[in-house]
mmCIF file of C-alpha atoms in Angstrom:
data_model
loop_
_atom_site.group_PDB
_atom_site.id
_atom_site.type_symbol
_atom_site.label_atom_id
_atom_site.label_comp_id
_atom_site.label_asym_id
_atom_site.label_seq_id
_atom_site.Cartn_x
_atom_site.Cartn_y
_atom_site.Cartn_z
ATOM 1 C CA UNK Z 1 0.106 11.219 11.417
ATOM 2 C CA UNK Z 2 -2.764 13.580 11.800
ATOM 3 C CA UNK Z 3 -5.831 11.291 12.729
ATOM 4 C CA UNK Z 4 -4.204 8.188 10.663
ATOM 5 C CA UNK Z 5 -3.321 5.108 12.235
ATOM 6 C CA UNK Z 6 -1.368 1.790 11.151
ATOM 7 C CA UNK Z 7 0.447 -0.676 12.697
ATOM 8 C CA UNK Z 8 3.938 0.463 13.078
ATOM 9 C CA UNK Z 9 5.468 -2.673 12.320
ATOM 10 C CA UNK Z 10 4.583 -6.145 10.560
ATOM 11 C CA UNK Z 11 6.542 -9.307 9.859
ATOM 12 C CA UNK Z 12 5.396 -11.945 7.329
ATOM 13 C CA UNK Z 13 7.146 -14.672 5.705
ATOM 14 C CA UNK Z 14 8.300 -14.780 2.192
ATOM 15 C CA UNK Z 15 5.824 -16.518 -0.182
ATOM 16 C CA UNK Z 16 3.165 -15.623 2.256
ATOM 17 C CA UNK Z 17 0.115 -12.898 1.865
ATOM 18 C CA UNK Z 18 0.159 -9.834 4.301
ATOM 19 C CA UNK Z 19 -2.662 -7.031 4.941
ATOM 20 C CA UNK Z 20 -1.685 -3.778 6.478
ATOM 21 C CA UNK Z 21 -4.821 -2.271 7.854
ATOM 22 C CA UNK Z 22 -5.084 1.741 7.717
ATOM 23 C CA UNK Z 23 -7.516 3.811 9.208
ATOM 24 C CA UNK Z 24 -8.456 7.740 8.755
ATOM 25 C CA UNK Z 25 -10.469 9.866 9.813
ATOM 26 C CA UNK Z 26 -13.248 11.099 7.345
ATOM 27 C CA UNK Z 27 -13.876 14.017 7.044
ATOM 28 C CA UNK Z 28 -12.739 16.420 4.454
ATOM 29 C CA UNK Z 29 -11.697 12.713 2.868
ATOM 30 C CA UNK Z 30 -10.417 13.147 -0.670
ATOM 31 C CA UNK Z 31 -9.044 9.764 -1.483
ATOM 32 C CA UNK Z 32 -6.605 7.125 -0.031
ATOM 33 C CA UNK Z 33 -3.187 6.649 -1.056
ATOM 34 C CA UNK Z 34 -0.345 4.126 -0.373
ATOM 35 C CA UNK Z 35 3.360 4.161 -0.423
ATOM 36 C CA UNK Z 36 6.130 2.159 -0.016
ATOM 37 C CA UNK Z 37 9.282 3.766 1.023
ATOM 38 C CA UNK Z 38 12.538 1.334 1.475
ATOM 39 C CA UNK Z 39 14.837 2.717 4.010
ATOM 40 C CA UNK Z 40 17.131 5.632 3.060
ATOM 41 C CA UNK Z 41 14.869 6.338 -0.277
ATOM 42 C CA UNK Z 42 12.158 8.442 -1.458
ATOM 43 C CA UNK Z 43 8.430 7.222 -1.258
ATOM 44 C CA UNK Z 44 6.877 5.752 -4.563
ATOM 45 C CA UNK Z 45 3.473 5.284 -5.264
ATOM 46 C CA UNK Z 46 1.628 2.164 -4.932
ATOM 47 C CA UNK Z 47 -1.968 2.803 -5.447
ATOM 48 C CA UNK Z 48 -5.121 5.283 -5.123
ATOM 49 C CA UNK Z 49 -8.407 4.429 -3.995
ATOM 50 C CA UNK Z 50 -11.423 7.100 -4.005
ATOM 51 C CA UNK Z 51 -14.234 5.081 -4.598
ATOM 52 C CA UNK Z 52 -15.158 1.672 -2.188
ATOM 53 C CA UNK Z 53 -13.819 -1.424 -3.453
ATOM 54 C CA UNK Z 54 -10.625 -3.133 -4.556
ATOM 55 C CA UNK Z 55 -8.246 -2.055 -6.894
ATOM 56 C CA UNK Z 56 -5.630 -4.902 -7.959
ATOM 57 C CA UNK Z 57 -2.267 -4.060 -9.571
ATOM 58 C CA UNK Z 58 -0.290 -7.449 -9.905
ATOM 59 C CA UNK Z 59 0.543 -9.210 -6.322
ATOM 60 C CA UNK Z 60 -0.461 -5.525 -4.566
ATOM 61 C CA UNK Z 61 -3.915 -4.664 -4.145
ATOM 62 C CA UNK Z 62 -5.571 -1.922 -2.399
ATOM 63 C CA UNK Z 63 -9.276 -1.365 -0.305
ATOM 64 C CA UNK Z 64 -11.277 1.295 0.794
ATOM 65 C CA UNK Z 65 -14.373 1.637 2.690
ATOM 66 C CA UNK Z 66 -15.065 5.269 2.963
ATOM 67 C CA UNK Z 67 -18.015 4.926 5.582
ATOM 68 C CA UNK Z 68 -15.840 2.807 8.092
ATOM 69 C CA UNK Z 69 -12.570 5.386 7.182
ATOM 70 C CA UNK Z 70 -10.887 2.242 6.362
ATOM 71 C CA UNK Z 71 -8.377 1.113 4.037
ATOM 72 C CA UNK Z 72 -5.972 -1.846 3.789
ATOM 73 C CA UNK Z 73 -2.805 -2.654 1.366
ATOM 74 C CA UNK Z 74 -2.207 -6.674 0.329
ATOM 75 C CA UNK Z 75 0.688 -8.013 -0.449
ATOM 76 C CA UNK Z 76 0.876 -11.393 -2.131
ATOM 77 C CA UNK Z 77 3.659 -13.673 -3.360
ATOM 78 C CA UNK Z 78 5.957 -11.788 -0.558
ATOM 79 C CA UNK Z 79 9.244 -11.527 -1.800
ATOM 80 C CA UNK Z 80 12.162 -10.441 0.233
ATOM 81 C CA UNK Z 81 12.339 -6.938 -1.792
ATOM 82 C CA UNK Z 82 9.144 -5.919 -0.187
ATOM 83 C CA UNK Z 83 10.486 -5.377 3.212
ATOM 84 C CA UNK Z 84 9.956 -1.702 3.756
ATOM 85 C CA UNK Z 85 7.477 0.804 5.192
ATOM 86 C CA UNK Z 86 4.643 1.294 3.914
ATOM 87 C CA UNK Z 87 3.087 4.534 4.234
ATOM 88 C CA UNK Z 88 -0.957 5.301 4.287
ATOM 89 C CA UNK Z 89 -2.129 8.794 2.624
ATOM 90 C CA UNK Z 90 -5.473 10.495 2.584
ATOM 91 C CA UNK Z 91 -6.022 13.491 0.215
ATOM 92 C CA UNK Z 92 -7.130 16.383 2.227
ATOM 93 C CA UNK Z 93 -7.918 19.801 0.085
ATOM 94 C CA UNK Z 94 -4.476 20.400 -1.278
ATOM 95 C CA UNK Z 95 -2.556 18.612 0.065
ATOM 96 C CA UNK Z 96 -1.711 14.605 1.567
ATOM 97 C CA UNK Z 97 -1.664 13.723 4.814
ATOM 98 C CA UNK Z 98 0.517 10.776 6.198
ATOM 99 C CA UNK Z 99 0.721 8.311 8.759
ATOM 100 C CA UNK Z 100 3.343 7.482 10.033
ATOM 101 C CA UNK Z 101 4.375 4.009 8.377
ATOM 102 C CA UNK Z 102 4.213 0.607 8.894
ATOM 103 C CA UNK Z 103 7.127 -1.021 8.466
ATOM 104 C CA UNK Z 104 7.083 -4.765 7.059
ATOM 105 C CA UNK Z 105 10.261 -7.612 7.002
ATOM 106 C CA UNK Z 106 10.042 -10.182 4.975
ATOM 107 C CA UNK Z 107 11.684 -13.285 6.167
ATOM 108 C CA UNK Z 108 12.898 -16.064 4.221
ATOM 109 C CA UNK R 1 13.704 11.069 -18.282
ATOM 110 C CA UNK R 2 11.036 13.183 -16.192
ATOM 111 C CA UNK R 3 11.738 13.426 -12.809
ATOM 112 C CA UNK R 4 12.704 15.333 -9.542
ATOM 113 C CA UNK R 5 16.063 16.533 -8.311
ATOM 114 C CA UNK R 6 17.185 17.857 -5.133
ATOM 115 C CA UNK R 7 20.603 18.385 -4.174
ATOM 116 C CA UNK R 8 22.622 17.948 -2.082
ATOM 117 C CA UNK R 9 21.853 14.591 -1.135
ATOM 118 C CA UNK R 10 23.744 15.324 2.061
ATOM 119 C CA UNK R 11 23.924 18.492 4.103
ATOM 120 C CA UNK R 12 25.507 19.835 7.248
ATOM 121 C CA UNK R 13 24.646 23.074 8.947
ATOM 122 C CA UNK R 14 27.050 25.205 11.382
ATOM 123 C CA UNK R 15 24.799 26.807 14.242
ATOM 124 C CA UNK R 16 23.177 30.023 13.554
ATOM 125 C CA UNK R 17 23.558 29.263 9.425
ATOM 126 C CA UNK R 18 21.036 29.347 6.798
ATOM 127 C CA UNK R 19 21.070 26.412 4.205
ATOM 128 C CA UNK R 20 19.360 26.012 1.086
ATOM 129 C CA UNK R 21 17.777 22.522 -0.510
ATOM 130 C CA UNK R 22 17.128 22.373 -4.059
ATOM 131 C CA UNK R 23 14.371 21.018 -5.807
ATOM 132 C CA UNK R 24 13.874 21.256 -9.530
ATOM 133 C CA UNK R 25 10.899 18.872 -11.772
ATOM 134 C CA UNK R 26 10.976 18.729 -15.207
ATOM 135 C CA UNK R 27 7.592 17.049 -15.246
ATOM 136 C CA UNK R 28 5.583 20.290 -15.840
ATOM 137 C CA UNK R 29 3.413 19.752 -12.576
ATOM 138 C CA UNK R 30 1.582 22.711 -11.155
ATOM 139 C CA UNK R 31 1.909 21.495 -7.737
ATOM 140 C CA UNK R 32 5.264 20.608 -5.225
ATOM 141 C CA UNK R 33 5.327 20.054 -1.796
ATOM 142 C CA UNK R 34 8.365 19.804 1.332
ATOM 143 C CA UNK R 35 8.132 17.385 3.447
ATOM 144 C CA UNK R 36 10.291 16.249 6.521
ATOM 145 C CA UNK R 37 10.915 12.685 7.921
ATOM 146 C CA UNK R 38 12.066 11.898 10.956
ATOM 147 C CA UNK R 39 13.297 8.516 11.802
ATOM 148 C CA UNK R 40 11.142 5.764 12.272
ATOM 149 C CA UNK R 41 8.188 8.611 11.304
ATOM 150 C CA UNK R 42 5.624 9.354 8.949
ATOM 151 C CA UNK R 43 5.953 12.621 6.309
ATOM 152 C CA UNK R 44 4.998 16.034 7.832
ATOM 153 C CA UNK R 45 4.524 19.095 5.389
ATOM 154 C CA UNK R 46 6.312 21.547 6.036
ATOM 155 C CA UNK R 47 5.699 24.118 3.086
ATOM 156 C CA UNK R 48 3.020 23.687 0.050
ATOM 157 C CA UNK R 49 2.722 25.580 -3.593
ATOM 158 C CA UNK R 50 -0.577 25.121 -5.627
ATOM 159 C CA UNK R 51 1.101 27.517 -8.670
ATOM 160 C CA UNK R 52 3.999 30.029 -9.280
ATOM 161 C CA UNK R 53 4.585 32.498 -7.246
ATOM 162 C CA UNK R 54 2.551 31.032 -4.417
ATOM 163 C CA UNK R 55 2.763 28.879 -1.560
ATOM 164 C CA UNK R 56 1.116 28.108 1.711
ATOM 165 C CA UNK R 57 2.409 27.331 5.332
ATOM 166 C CA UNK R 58 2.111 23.213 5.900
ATOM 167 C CA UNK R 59 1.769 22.095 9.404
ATOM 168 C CA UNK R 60 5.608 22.563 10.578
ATOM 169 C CA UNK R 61 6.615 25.885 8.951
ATOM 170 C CA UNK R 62 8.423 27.783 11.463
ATOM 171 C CA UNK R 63 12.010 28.210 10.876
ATOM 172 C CA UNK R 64 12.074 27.344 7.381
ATOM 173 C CA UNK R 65 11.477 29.505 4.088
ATOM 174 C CA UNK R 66 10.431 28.906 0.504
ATOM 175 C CA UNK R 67 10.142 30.381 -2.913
ATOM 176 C CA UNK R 68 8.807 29.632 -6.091
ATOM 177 C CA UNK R 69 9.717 32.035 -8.765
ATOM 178 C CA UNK R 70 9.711 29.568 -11.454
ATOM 179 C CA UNK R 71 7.513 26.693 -11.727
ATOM 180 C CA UNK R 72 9.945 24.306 -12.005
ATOM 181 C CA UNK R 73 11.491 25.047 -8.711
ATOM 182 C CA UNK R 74 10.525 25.363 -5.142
ATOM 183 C CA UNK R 75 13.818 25.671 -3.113
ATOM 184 C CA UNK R 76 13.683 25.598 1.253
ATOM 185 C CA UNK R 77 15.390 27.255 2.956
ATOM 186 C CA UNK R 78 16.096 26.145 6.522
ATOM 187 C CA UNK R 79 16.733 29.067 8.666
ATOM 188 C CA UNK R 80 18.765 28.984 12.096
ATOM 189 C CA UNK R 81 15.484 29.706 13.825
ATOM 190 C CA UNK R 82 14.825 25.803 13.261
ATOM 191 C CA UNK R 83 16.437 24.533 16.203
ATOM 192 C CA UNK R 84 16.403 20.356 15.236
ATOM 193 C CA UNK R 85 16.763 20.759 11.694
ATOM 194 C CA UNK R 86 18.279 17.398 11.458
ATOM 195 C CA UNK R 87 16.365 14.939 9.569
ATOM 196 C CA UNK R 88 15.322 14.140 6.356
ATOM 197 C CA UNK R 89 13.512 16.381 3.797
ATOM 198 C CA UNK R 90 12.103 15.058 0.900
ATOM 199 C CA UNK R 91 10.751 17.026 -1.948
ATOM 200 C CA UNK R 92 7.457 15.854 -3.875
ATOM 201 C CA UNK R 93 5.461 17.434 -7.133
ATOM 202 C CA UNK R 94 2.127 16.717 -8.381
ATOM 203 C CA UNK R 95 -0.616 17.249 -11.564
ATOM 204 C CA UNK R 96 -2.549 18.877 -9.311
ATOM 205 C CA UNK R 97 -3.200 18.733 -5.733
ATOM 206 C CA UNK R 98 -5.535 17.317 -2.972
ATOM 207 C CA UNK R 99 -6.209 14.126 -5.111
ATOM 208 C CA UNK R 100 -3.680 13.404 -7.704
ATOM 209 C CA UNK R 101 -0.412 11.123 -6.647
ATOM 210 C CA UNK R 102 2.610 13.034 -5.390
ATOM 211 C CA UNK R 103 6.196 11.847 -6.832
ATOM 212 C CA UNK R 104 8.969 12.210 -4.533
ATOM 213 C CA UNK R 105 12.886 13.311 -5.099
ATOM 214 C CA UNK R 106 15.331 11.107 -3.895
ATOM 215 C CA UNK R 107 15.695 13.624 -0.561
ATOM 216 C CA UNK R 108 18.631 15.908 1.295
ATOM 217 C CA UNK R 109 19.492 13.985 4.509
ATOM 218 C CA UNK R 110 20.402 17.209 7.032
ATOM 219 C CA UNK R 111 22.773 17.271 9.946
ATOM 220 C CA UNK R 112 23.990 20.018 12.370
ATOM 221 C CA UNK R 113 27.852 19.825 12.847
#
């Protein structure tokens, strides 16, 4: 993705916690978004950070730093549903831009 | 139920023919976007509309065509002057744009023959 990197692929083990780091470049920075996409399907939306902090929703949670142009997803509780990608988003004027995905396995 | 729709959810193109996706929303959002995925790759734009009856160029325009006449659809058009058109294209539609969460159909999956 344009000036968005993540690491394109992560293995963790069910039950466990797992971060997936994202960086972005800042400027024109509108706002971080995550996605998880399982293979073959449509993206849906995990979580939206603008301001710097931590936003929980159940066993994800989400982080921003807007000076460092860094965000990271955590997973906790893995279960063996959340193997997928998991794609990193900033807002950009009108539209997103993507990275390209990092894609997690779960193992039992 | 709200949602998006595109259709076909499979596609195969002869060389030198024009297809059509569909994508309709009945979530009344201003916003929809095109987006192509290639495998093992992130979401490029390809084609962007703010509002009826206007849309912008994303960063992978050439050889595909849109139009949105009604503001619950923004069909593509993928023209034979895209020479890999095989992948897959998702459509997405949003409140507004630039900051507000993007919902995604369940995508066309393309293929030449």
């Amino acid at each position: 993705g344009q000036n968005i990197d993540q690491p394109t692929e992560m293995t963790a083990t069910e039950g466990a916690i797992v971060q997936i780091n994202c960086t972005y470049q800042t400027s024109g920075f509108n706002g971080l978004f995550w996605y998880q996409q399982h293979a073959g399907e449509a993206p849906t939306f995990l979580s939206y950070n603008v301001l710097d902090g931590l936003e929980e929703k159940g066993r994800f949670s989400s982080f921003l730093s807007r000076s460092k142009g860094y965000s990271y997803l955590l997973l906790k509780e893995l279960q063996m549903k959340d193997s997928a990608s998991y794609l990193c988003a900033r807002g950009s004027s009108y539209k997103l831009i993507f990275g390209s995905g990092t894609r997690l396995l779960v193992r039992p | 139920d709200g949602g998006i729709t595109q259709s076909p959810k499979y596609l195969f193109r002869k060389e030198g023919q024009n297809v059509t996706l569909s994508c309709e929303q009945n979530l009344n959002h201003d916003a929809m976007y095109w987006y192509r995925q290639d495998p093992g790759q992130g979401l490029r734009l390809i084609y962007y509309s703010q509002i009826v009856n206007d849309f912008q160029k994303g960063d992978i325009a050439e050889g595909y065509s849109v139009s949105r006449e009604k503001k619950e659809s923004f069909p593509l058009t993928v023209t034979s002057a895209q020479k890999n058109p095989t992948a897959f294209y998702l459509c997405a539609s949003s409140i507004g744009t630039g900051e507000q969460p993007q919902h995604f159909g369940d995508g066309t999956r393309l293929s030449i023959l």
